Short mmCIF file of C-alpha atoms and ligand atoms in Angstrom, two decimals:
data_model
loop_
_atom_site.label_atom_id
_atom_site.label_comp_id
_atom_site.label_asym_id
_atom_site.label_seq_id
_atom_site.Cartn_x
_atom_site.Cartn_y
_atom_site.Cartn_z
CA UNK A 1037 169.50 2.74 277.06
CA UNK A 1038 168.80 5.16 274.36
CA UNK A 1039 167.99 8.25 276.48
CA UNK A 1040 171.54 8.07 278.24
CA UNK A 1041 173.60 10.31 276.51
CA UNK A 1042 175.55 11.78 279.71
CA UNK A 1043 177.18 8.48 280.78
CA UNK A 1044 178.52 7.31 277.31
CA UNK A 1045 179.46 11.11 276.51
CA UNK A 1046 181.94 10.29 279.46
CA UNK A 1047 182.92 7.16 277.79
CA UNK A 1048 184.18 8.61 274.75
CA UNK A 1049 185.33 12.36 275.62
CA UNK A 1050 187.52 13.39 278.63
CA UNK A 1051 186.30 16.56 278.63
CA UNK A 1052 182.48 16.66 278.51
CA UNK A 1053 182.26 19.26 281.03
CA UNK A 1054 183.68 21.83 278.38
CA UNK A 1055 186.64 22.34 275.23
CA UNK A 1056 188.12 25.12 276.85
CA UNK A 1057 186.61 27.86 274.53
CA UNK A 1058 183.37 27.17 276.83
CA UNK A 1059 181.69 26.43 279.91
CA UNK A 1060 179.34 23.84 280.00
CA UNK A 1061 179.16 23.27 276.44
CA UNK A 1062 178.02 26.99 276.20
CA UNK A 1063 179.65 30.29 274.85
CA UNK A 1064 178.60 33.45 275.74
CA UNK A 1065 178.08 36.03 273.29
CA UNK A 1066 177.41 39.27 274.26
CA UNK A 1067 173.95 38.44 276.51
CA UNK A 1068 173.12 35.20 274.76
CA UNK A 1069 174.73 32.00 275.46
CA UNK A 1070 175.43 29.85 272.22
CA UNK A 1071 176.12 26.17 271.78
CA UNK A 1072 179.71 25.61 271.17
CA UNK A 1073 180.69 23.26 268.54
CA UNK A 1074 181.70 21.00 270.95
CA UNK A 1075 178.25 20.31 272.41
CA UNK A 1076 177.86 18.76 268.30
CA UNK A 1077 180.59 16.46 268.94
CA UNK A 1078 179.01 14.80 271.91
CA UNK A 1079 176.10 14.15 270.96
CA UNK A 1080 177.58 13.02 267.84
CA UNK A 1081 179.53 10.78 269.93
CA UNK A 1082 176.68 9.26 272.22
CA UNK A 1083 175.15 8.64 269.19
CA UNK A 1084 177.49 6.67 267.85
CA UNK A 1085 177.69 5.11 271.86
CA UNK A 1086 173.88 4.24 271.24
CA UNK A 1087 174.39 2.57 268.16
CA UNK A 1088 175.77 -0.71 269.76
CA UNK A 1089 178.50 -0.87 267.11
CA UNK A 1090 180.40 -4.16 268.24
CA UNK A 1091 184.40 -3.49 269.59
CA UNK A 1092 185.46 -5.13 266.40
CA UNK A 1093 184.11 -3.26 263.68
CA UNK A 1094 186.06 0.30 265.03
CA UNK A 1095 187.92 1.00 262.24
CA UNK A 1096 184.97 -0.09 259.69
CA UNK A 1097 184.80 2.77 257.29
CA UNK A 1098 184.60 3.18 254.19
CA UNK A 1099 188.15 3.91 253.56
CA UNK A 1100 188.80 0.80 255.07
CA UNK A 1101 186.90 -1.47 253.01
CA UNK A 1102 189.48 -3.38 250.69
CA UNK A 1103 187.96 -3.95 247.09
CA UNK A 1104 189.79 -7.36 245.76
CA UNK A 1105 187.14 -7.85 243.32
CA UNK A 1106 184.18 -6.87 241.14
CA UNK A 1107 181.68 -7.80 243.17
CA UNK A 1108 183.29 -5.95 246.05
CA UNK A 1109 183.44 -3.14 244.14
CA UNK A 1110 179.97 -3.28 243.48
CA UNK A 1111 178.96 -3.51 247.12
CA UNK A 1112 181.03 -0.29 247.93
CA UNK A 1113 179.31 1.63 244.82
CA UNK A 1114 175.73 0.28 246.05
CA UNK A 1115 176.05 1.46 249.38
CA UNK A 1116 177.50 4.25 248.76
CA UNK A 1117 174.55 5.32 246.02
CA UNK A 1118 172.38 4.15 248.77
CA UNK A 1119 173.62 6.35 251.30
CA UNK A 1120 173.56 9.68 249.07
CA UNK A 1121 170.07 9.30 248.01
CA UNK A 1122 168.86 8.33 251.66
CA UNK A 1123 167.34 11.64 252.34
CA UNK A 1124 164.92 11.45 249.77
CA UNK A 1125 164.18 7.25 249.76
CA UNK A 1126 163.97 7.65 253.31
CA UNK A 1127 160.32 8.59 253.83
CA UNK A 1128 159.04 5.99 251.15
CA UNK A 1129 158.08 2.55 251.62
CA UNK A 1130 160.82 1.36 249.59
CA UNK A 1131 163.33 2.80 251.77
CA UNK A 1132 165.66 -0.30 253.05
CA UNK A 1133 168.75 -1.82 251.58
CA UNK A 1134 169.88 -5.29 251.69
CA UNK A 1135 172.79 -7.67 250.95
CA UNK A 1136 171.57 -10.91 250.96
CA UNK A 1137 173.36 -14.31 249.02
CA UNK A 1138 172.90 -16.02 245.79
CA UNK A 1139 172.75 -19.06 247.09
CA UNK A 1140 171.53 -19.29 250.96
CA UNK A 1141 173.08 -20.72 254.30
CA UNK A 1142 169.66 -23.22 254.65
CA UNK A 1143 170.42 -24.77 251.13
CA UNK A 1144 174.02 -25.68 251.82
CA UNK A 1145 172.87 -27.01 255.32
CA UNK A 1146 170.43 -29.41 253.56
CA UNK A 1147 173.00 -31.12 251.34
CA UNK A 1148 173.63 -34.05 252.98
CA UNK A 1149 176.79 -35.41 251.20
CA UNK A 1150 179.86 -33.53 252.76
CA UNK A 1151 182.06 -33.28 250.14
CA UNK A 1152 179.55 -31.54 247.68
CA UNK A 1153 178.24 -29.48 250.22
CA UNK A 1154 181.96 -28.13 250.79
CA UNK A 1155 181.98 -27.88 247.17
CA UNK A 1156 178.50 -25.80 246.81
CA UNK A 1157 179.62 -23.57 249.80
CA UNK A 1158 183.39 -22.91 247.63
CA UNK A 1159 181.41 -21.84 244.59
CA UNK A 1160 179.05 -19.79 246.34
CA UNK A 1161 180.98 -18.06 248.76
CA UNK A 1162 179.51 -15.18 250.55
CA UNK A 1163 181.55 -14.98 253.30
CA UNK A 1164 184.72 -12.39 254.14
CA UNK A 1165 182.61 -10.13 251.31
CA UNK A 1166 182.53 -7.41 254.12
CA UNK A 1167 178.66 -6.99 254.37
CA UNK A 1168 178.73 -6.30 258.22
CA UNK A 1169 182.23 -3.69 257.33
CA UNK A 1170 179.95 -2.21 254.79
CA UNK A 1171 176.67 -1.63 256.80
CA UNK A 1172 178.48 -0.61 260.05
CA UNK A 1173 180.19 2.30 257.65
CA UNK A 1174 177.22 3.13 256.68
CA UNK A 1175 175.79 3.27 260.26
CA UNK A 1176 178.58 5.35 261.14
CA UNK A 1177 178.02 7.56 258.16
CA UNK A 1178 174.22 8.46 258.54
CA UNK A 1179 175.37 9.16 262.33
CA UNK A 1180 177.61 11.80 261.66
CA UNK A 1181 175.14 13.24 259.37
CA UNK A 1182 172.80 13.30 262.59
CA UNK A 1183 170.80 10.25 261.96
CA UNK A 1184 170.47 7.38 265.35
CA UNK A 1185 170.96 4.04 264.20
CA UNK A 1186 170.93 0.91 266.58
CA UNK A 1187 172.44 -2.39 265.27
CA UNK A 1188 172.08 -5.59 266.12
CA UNK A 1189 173.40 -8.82 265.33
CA UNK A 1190 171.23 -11.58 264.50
CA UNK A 1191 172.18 -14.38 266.86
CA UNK A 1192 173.12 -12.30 269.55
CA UNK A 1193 169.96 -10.00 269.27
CA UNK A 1194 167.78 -13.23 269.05
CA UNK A 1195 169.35 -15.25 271.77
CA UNK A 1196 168.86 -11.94 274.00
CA UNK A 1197 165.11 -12.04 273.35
CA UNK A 1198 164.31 -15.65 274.05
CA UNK A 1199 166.32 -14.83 277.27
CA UNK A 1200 164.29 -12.03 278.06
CA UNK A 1201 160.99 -14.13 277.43
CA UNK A 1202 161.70 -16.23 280.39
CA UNK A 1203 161.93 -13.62 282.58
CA UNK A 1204 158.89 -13.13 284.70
CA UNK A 1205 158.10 -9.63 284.30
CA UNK A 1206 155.03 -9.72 282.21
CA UNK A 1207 157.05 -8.81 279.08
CA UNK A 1208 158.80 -6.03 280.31
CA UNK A 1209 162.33 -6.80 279.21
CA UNK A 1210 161.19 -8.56 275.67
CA UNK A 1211 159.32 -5.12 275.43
CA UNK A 1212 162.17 -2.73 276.06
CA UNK A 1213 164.43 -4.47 273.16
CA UNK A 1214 161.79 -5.05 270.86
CA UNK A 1215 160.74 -0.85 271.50
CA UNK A 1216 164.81 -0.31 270.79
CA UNK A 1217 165.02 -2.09 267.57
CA UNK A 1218 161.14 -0.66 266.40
CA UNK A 1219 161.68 2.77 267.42
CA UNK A 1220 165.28 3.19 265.79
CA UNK A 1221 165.64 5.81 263.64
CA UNK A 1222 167.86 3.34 261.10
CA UNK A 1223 168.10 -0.08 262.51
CA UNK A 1224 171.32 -2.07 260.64
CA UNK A 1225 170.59 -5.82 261.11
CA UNK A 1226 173.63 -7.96 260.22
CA UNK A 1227 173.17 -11.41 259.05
CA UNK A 1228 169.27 -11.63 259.70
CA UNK A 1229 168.20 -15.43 259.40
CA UNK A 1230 171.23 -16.60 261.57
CA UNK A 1231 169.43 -17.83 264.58
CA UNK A 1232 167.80 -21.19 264.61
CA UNK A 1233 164.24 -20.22 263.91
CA UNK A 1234 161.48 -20.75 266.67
CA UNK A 1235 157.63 -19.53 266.09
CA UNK A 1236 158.38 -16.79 269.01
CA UNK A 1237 161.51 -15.57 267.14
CA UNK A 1238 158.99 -15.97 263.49
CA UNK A 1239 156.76 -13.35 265.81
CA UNK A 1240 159.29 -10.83 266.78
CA UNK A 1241 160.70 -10.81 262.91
CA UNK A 1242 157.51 -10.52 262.41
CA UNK A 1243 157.18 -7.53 264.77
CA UNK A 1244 160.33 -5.37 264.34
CA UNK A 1245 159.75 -5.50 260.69
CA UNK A 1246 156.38 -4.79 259.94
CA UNK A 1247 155.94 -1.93 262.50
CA UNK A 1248 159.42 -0.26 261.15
CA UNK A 1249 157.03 -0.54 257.46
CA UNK A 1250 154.47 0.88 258.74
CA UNK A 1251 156.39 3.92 260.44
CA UNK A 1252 158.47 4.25 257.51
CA UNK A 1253 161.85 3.16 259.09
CA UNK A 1254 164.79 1.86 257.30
CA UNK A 1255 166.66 -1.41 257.83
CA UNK A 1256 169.73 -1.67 256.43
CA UNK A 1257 170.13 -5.40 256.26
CA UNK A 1258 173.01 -8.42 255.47
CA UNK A 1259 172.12 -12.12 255.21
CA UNK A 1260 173.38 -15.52 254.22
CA UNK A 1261 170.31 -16.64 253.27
CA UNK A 1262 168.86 -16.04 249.66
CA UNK A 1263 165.78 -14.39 248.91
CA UNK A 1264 163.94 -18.09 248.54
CA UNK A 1265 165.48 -19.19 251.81
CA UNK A 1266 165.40 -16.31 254.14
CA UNK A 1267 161.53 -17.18 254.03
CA UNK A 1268 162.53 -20.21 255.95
CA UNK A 1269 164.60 -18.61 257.90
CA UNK A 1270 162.49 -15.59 259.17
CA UNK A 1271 158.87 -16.76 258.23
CA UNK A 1272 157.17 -15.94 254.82
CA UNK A 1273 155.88 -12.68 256.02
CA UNK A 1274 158.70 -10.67 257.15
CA UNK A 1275 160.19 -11.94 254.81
CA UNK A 1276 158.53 -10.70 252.04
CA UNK A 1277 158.10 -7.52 254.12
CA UNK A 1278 161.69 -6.93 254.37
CA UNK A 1279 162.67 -7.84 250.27
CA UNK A 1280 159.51 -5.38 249.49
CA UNK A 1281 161.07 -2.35 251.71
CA UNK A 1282 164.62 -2.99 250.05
CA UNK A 1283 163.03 -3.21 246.45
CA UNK A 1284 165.08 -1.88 244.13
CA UNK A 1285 168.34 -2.05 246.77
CA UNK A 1286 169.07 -5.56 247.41
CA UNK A 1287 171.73 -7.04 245.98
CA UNK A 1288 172.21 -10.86 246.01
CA UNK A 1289 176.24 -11.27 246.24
CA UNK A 1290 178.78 -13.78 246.58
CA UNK A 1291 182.76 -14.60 245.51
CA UNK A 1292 186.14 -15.02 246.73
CA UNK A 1293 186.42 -14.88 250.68
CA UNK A 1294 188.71 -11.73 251.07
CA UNK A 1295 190.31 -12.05 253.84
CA UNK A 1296 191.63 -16.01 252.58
CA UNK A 1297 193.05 -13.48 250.36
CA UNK A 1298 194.45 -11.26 252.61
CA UNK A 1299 196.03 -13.60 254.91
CA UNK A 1300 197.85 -15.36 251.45
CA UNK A 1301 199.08 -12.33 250.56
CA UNK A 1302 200.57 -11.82 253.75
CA UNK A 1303 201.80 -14.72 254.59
ZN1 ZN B 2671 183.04 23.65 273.77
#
């Protein structure tokens, strides 16, 4: 839940109770108590707690984020342009930024002859790019600059849902996530379009999206799917909803899978 800070502050720091220069988090200073610096640091780090980062994207930073080719390069630079003018794109309508393919999943899917579908999917590569590496930097970047992000994963996030649908509470549950990813401060979205489509899931893209518009929210977003197919993927009105609050940052990518690369070069 978003309003537990104390239990994950435990999670990540031994010593929540104090640093050792204070009590409590506090310091006193002649009669007034100040916040020690250490106080920062945990709510720093229940932020980035609440941000749902998955286990395997710890050490994505932007240090870590190999550049093997142009394209790659270009990635890093767009983010990274993204991220510096976020203060001031953040309160427009225009605010969002998206990687999304040149050539999408739902095309490939629909060639029926195997061999030239494995042949489409070579030339048009746009996996191992590091979109989710880059994104979940950037989540971790706009937290340490004080900014709550929540991310979710497409399949996951979606399968989660139509769980929560069957549950008899009146809505309760579908309400709760759906109020998480809304209500988000920066919500990151990686591969949006994944899950199988279903006119409840068309709703809730539907939902999340439009409402973050309207409140002036970012999503920072990653698909597969191409700017002609994501309509298919996530109905034609979120998806035109999402391309129109990434205008002007959304960059269609693809090329060599990196870490094919990696693993020749290592092996
Ligand atoms: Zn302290």
């Amino acid at each position: 839940m978003l309003s537990d800070t104390t239990t994950n502050t435990q999670v990540l720091s031994s010593g929540s109770e104090g640093c050792g220069k204070c009590v409590d988090g506090f310091i006193l200073d002649g009669w007034v108590a100040r916040e020690c610096s250490c106080m920062q640091q945990n709510r720093m780090n229940s932020r980035m707690q609440n941000a749902m980062i998955p286990e395997e994207f710890d050490n994505a930073e932007f240090h870590t984020y190999r550049t093997v080719s142009k394209t790659q390069e270009g990635m890093l630079r767009k983010m990274t342009e993204y991220l510096e003018k976020f203060d001031e794109l953040r309160s427009q309508r225009t605010n969002s930024f998206g990687f999304i393919s040149v050539f999408g999943e739902q095309k490939l899917r629909e060639i029926k002859n195997p061999a030239e579908r494995v042949r489409m999917k070579t030339l048009h590569n746009n996996f191992g790019l590091g979109k989710t590496h880059l994104q979940i930097a950037a989540a971790k970047e706009l937290i340490k600059r004080g900014i709550p992000v929540v991310c979710i994963s497409d399949v996951s996030y979606m399968d989660q849902l139509s769980k929560a649908r069957a549950y008899n509470d009146e809505g309760a549950a579908v309400n709760r996530m759906l109020d998480s990813a809304i209500h988000a401060p920066v919500l990151v979205w990686d591969d949006i379009g994944k899950a199988k489509p279903s006119e409840f899931r068309l709703d809730m893209y539907y939902q999340i999206i439009d409402e973050r518009y309207k409140a002036k929210r970012p999503i920072i977003f990653s698909s597969n799917e191409d700017d002609q197919t994501l309509t298919e993927r996530i109905g034609d009105a979120a998806s035109s909803r999402l391309l129109g609050m990434s205008k002007g940052n959304c960059y269609a990518v693809e090329g060599s899978d990196y870490r094919l690369k990696g693993a020749a070069a290592n092996g």
